[in-house]
Coordinates of C-alpha atoms in Angstrom, one line a residue:
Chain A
X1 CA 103.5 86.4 68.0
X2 CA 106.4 84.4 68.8
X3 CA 107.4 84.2 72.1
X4 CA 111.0 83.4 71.9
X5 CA 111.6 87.1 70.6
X6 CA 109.2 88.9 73.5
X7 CA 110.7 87.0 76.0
X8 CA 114.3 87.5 76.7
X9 CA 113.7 85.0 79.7
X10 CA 112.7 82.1 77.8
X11 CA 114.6 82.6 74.2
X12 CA 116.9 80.0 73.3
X13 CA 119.2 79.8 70.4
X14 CA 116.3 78.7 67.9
X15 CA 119.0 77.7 65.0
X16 CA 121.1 75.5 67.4
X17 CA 121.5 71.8 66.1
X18 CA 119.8 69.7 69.0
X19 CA 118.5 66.4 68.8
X20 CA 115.0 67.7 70.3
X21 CA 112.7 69.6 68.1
X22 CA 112.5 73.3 68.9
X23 CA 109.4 73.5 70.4
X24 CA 110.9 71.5 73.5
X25 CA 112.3 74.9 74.3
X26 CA 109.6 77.5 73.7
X27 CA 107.3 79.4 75.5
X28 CA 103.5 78.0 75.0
X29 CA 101.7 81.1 74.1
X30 CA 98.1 81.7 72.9
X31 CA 99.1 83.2 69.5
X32 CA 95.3 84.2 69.4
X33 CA 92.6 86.6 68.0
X34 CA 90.4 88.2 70.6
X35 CA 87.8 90.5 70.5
X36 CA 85.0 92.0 72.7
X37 CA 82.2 94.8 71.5
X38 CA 80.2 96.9 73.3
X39 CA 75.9 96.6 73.0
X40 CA 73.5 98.6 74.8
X41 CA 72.9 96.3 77.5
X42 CA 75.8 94.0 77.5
X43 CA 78.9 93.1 75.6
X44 CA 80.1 90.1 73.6
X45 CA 83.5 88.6 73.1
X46 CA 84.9 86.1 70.8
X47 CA 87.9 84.1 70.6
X48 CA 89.9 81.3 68.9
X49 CA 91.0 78.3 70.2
X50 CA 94.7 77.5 69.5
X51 CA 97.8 77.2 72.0
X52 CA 101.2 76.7 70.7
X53 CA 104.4 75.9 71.7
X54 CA 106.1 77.0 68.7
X55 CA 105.2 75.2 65.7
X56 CA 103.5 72.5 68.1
X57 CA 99.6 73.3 68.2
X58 CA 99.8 71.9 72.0
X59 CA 95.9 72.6 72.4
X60 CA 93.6 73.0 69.5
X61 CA 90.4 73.5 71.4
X62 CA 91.5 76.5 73.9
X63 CA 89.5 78.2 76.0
X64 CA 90.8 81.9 76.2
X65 CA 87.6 83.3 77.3
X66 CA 87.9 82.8 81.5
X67 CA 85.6 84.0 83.8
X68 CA 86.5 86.7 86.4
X69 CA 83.2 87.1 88.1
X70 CA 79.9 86.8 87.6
X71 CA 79.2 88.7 84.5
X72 CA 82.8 89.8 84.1
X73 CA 85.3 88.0 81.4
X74 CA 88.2 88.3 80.4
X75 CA 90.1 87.5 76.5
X76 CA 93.7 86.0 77.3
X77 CA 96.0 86.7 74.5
X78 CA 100.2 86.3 74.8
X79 CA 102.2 83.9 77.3
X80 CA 99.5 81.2 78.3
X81 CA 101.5 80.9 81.6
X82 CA 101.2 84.4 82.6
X83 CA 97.8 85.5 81.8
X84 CA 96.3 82.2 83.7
X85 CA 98.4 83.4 86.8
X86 CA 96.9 86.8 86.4
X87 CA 93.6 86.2 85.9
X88 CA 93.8 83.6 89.0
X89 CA 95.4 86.3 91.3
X90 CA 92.5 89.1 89.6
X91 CA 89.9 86.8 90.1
X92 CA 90.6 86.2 93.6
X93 CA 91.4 90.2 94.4
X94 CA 87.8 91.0 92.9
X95 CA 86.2 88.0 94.7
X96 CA 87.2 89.6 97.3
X97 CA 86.8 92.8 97.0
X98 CA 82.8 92.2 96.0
X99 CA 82.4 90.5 99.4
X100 CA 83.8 93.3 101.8
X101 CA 81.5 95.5 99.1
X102 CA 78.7 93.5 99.7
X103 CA 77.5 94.4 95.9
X104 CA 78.9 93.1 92.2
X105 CA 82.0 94.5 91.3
X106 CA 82.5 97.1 88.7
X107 CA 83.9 96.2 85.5
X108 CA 86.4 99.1 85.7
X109 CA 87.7 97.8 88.9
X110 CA 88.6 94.2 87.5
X111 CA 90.1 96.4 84.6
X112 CA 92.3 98.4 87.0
X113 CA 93.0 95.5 88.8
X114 CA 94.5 93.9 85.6
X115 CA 96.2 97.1 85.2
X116 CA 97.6 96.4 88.4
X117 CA 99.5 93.6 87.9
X118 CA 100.6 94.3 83.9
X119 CA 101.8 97.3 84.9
X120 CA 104.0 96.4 87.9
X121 CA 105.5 93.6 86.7
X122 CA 105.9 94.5 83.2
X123 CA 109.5 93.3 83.1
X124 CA 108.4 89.9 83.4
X125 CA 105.1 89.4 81.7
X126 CA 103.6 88.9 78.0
X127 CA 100.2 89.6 78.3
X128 CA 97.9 91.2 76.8
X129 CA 94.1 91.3 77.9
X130 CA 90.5 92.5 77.1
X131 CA 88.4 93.1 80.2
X132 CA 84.4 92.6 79.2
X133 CA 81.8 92.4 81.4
X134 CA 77.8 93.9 82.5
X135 CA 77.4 96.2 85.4
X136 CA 74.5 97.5 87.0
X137 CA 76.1 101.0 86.9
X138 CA 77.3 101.7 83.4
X139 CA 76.0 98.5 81.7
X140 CA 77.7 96.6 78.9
X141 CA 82.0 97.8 79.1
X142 CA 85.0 96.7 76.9
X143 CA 88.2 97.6 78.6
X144 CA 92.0 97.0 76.8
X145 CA 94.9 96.3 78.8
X146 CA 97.8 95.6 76.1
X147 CA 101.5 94.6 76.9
X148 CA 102.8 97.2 79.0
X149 CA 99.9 98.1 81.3
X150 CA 97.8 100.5 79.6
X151 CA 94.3 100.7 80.7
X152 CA 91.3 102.2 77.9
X153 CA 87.8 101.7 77.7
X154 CA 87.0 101.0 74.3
X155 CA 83.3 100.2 72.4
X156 CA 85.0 97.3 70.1
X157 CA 88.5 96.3 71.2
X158 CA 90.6 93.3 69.3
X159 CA 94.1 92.1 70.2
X160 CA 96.3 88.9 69.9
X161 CA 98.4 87.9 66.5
X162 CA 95.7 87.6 64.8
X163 CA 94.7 91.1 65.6
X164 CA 96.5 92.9 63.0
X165 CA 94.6 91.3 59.9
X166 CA 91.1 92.5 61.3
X167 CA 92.1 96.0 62.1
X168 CA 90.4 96.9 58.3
X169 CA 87.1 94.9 58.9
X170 CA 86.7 95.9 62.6
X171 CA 86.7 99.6 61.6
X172 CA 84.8 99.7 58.6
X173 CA 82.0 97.3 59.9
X174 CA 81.3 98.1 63.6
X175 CA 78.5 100.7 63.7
X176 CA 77.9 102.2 67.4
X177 CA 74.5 101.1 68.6
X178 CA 74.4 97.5 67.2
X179 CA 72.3 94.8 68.7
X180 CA 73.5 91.4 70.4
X181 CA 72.9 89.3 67.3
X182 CA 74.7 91.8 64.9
X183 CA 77.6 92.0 67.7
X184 CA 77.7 88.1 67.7
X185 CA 77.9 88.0 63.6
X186 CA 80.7 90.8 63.7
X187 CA 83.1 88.9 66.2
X188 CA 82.3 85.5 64.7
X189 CA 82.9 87.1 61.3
X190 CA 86.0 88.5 62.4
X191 CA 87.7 86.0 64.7
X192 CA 87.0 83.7 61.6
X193 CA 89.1 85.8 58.8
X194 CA 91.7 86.5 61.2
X195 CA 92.1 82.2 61.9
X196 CA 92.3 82.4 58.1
X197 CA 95.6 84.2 57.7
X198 CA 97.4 83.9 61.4
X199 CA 99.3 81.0 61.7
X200 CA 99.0 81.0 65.3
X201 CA 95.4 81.9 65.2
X202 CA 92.8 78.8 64.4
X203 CA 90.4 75.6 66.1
X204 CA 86.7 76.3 66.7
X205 CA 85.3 80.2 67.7
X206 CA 84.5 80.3 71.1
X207 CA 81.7 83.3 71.7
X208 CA 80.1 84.4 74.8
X209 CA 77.5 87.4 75.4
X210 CA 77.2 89.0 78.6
X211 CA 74.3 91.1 80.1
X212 CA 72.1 91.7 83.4
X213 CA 70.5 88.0 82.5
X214 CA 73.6 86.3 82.9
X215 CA 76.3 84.6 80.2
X216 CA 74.8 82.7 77.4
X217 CA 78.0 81.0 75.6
X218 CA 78.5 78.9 72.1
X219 CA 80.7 77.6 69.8
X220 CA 81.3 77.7 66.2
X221 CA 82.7 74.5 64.9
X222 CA 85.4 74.2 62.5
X223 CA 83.0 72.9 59.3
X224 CA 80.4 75.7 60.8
X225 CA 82.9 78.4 60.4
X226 CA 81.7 81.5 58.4
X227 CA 82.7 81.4 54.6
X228 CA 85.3 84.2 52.8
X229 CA 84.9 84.9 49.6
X230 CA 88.2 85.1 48.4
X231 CA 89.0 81.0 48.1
Chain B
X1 CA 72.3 105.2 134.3
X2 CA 75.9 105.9 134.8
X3 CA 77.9 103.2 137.9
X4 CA 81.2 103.1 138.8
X5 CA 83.9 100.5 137.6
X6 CA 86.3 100.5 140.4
X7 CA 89.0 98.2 139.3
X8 CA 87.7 97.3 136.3
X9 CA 88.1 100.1 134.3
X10 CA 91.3 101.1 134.3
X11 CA 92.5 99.4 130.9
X12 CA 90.6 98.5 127.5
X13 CA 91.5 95.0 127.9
X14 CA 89.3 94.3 131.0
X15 CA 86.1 93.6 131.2
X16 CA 83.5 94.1 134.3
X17 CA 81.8 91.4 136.1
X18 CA 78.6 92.4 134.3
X19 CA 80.1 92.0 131.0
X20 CA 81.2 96.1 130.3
X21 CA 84.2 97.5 128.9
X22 CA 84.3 101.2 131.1
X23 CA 87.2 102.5 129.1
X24 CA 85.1 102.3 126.0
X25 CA 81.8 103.6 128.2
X26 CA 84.1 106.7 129.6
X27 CA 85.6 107.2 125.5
X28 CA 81.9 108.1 125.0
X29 CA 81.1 109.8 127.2
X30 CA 83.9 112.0 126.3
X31 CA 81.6 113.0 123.0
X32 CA 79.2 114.1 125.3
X33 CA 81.6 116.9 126.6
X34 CA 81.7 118.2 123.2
X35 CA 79.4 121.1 121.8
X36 CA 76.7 119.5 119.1
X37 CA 76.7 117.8 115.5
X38 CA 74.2 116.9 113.4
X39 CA 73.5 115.7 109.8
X40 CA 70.5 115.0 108.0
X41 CA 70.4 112.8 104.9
X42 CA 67.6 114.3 102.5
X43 CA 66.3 113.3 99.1
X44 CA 69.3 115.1 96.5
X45 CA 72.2 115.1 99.7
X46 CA 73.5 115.1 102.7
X47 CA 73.9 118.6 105.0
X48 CA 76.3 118.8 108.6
X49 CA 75.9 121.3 111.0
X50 CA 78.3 121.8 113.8
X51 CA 77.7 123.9 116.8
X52 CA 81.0 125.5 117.4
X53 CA 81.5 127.1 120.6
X54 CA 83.9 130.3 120.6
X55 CA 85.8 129.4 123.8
X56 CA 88.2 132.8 123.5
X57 CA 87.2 136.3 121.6
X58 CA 91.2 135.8 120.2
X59 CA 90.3 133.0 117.9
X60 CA 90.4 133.8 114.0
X61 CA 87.1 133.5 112.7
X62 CA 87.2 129.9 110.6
X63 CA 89.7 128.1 112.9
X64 CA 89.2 125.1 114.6
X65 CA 87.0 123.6 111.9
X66 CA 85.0 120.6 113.2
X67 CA 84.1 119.3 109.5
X68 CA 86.5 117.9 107.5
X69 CA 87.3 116.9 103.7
X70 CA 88.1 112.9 103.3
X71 CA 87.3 113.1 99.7
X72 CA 86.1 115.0 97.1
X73 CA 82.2 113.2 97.9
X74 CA 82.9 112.7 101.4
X75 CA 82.0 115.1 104.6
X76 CA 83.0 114.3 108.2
X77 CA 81.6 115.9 111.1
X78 CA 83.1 115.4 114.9
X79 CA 82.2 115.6 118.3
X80 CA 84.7 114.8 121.4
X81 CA 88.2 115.1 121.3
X82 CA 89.2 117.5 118.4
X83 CA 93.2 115.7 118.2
X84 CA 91.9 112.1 118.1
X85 CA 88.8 113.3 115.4
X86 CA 92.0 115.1 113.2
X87 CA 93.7 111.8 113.5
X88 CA 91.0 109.7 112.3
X89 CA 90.3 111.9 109.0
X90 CA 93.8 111.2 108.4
X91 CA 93.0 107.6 108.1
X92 CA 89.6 108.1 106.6
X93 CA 91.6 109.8 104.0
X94 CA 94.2 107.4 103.3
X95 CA 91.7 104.5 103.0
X96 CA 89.6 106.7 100.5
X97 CA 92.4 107.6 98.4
X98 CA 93.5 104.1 98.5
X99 CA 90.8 102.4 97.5
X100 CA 90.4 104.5 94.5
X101 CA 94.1 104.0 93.9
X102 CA 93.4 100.2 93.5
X103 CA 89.9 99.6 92.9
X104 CA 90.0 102.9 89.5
X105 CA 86.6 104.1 91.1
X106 CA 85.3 106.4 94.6
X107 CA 84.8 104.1 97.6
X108 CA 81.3 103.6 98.5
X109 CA 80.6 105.0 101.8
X110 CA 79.1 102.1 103.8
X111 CA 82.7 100.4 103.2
X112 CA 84.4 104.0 104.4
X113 CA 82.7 103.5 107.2
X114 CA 83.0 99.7 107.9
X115 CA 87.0 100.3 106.9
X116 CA 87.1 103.4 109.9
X117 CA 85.0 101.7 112.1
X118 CA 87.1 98.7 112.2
X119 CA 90.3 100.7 112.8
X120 CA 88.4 102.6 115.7
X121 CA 87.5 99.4 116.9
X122 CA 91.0 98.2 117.3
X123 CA 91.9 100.3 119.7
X124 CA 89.1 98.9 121.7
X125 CA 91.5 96.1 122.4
X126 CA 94.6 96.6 124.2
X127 CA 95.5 98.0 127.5
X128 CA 98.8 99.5 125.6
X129 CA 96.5 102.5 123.8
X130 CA 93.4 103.9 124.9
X131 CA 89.8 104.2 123.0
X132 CA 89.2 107.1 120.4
X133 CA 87.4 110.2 122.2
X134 CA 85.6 110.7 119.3
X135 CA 82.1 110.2 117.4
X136 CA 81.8 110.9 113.5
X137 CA 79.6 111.3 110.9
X138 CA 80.3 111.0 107.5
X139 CA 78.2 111.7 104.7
X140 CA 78.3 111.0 100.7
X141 CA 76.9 112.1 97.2
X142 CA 77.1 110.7 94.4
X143 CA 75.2 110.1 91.3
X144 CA 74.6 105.9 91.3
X145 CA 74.3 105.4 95.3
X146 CA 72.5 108.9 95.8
X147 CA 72.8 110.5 99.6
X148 CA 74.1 108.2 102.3
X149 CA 75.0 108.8 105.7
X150 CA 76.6 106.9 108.5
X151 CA 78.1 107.1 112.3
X152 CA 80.4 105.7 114.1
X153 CA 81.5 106.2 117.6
X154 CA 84.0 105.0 119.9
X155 CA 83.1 101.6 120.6
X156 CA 84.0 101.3 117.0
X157 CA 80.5 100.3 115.3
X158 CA 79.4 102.1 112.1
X159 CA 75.4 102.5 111.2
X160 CA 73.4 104.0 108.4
X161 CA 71.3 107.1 109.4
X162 CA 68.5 109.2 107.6
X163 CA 69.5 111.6 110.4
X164 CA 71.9 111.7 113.4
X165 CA 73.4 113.8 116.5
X166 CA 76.4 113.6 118.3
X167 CA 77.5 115.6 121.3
X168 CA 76.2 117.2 124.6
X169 CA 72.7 117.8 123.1
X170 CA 72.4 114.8 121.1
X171 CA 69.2 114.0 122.6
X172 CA 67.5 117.3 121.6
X173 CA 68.6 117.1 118.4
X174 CA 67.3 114.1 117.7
X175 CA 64.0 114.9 119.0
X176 CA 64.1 117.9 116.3
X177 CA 65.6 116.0 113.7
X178 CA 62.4 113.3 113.6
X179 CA 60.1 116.0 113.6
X180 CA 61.2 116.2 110.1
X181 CA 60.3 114.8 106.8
X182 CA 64.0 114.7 105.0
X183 CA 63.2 111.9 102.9
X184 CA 60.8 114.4 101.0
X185 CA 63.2 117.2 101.5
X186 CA 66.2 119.2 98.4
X187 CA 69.6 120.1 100.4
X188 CA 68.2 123.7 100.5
X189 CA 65.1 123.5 102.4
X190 CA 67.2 121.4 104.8
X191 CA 70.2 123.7 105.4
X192 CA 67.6 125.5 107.0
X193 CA 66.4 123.4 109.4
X194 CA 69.7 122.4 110.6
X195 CA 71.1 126.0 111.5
X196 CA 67.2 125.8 113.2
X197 CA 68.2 122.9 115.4
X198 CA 71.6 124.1 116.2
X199 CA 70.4 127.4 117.6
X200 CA 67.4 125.6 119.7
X201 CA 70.1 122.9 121.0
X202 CA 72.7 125.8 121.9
X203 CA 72.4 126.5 125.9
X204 CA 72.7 130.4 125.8
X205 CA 73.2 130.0 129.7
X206 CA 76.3 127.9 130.0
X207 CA 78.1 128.0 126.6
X208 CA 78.4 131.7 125.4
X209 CA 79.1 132.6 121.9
X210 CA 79.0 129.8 119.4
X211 CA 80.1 129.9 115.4
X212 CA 77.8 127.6 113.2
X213 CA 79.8 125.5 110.7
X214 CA 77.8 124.1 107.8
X215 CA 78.8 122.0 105.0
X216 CA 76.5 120.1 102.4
X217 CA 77.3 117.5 99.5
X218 CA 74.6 116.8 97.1
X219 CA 73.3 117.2 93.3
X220 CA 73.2 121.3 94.2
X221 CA 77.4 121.2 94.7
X222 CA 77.2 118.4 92.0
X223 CA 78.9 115.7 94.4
X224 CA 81.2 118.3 95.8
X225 CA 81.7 118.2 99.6
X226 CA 81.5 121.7 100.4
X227 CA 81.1 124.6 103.2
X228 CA 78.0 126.3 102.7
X229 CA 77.9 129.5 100.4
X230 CA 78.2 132.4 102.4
X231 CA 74.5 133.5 101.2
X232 CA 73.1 130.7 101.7
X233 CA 74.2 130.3 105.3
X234 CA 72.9 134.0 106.3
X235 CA 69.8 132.8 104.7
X236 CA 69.9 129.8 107.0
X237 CA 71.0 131.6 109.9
X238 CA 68.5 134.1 109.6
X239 CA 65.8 131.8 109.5
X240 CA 66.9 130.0 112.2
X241 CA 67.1 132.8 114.1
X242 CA 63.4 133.8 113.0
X243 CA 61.9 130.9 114.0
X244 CA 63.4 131.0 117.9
X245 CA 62.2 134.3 118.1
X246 CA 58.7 133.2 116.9
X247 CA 58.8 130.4 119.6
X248 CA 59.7 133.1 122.5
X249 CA 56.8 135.2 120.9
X250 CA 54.3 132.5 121.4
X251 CA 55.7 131.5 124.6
X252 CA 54.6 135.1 125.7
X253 CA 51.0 135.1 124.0
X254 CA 50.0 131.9 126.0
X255 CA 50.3 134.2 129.2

């Protein structure tokens, strides 16, 4: 995903002959693979680890997973930048909002207030985000808010660069009604061939599982990751 | 009970020596003008029932409603004055629909009520406006919270009932009302008893002809905030009417 060609307010003339490599002048964006399924009383999410500013891997051991609430997360995938300022301005909104409600907040409402912001100032922002959390009212819920503000609730939801070379292994091996442990094995599976052919995708596997328990997170290290057959 | 404020009550913004604000104390007593409104929160729902006195033979049957719409799972029921009760459903209505505008989902009643409450209250505290003239009770359905019901009046405090009365035979009511059992109760059985406690509240010697508005929101409308059926409120009606009779009839036996 590069940024200089989503962002007409950060692109610079990239073949310009400067005497500071290029990445002085890009965007940092979390290039990325995220993904979050759906379980019968939770979800878990997955992620890589890698921010770059261009070519430069500027942080190798990311953490894209960032907690809204509670027992609602949310997968940061585009400009780095933006989706840290919306997820600070979401978490304080829902923070909020739980306390005048006296009760834990909906997973659909951080969704829609995620919505919220993507869609009004589309103009200005790269960002695209999965919404995962537990409630007590409809139990485990993936919800997709890609660039430009769309909301959906989705069962298995994946997104970032990396996204496009899981599509294929997403839909042929998520089954509705899996349990946690085959959830986990699917999204470390999957983050893990996508960090195998995107460039901007790769670092350790960052994992979390949420449910009425709480958050039990892990990572997969680099020499732990799971083996492809091809090479 | 009631003493005069002489000098101090002539503004919101002053209080009495012994620590009372009168304009709020004369807002409420303001409800008590009004002709009666109950609700009862039962096991599947919540059902209103509004006394409505006919004050001219010229008025088109079904004007004048005293229970309003603020969303689709929300009733309110008034009492006191009818302009500043019309006013407040506006607001109740704007905060519902906002809510779901921002939060994606229907707003929990309690924070309805805290949200109205609050904007009742505020006019508690200036001398530039004066107090609502107006007690309401909302009521709610739906399928995660199940019934709720709550009241606020004037001096702008909201509470959470299983059954409440508002209105010049408030007190009656509510003697009626906790002769009940509605936590054990379905929506039907008491739809009943409320068109029974309107017509045993209603003074037949100084208020006339009355109309009995009834509404009900519960699993039997499916979460829909409703008027009663037509059928359903002769059925009521007649019942009601049944059981005053019997009361008259044993009133004569114990002769």
């Amino acid at each position: 995903m590069a940024a200089a060609t989503m962002n007409p307010f950060f692109s610079q003339n990239i073949n310009q002959n400067s005497l500071v490599p290029d990445w002085t002048s890009q965007e940092v964006s979390t290039g990325t693979t995220i993904m979050a399924v759906e379980y019968d009383g939770g979800v878990v999410i997955g992620a890589d680890s890698r921010t770059t500013t261009g070519a430069y891997i500027a942080n190798r051991v990311t953490d894209k997973l960032t907690p809204i609430h509670d027992r609602i997360f949310c997968c940061r995938s585009g400009s780095a930048a933006d989706t840290q300022a919306i997820a600070d301005v979401v978490t304080y909104q829902l923070g909020f909002h739980s306390i005048e409600l006296d009760a834990p907040p909906l997973v659909e409402t951080a969704a829609n207030l995620f919505r919220a912001s993507c869609y009004r100032y589309r103009e200005e922002l790269s960002a695209g985000i999965l919404v995962a959390g537990w409630d007590q009212r409809r139990g485990g819920q993936v919800y997709c808010v890609p660039i430009g503000g769309m909301l959906v609730r989705q069962p298995v939801s994946v997104g970032g660069s990396g996204s496009s070379y899981i599509y294929g292994y997403m839909d042929s091996n998520y089954k509705p009604n899996m349990t946690k442990d085959q959830c986990l094995e699917l999204v470390g599976a999957a983050v893990a061939l996508a960090m195998e052919r995107d460039g901007s995708s790769g670092g350790v596997i960052r994992l979390a599982s949420i449910s009425e328990a709480g958050v039990e997170r892990r990572v997969i290290l680099g020499n732990q990751l799971p083996k492809c057959s091809t090479h | 009970m009631s003493s005069i404020g002489t000098g101090y009550d002539l503004s919101a913004s002053t209080f009495s020596p012994d620590g009372r604000v009168f304009q709020v104390e004369y807002a409420m007593k303001a409800v008590e003008n009004s002709s009666t409104a109950i609700a009862i929160r039962c096991k599947d729902g919540v059902v209103f029932g509004v006394e409505k006195l006919i004050l001219s033979k010229l008025y088109e049957q079904g004007s004048n409603k005293r229970i309003f719409n603020i969303d689709r799972h929300v009733g309110m029921a008034v009492a006191g004055l009818l302009a500043d009760a019309r006013s407040l459903s506006e607001v109740a209505r704007e905060e519902a629909s906002s809510f779901r505008s921002s939060y994606g989902h229907d707003i929990p009643l309690k924070h309805l009520s805290e949200r109205v409450a609050m904007y009742v209250h505020a006019y508690t505290l200036y001398s530039a406006v004066r107090p609502f003239g107006c007690s309401f009770i909302l009521g709610s359905y739906d399928k995660d919270d199940g019934p709720q019901l709550y009241m606020v009046d004037p001096s702008g405090i909201s509470h959470g009932y299983w059954g409440c009365a508002i209105g010049k035979a408030k007190q009656a009511a509510k003697t009626e009302i906790e002769k009940l059992q509605m936590k054990d109760m379905t929506c039907r059985e008491v739809v009943k008893e409320v068109a029974k406690i309107i017509y045993i509240v209603h003074d037949e010697v100084k208020d006339k002809a009355f109309e009995l508005e009834l509404s009900w929101v519960g699993e039997v409308t499916d979460g829909r905030h409703t008027l009663v059926p037509k059928d359903v409120r002769e059925e009521a009606e007649k019942y009601a009417k049944d059981s005053l009779e019997e009361e008259d009839d044993s009133d004569e036996d114990n002769m």
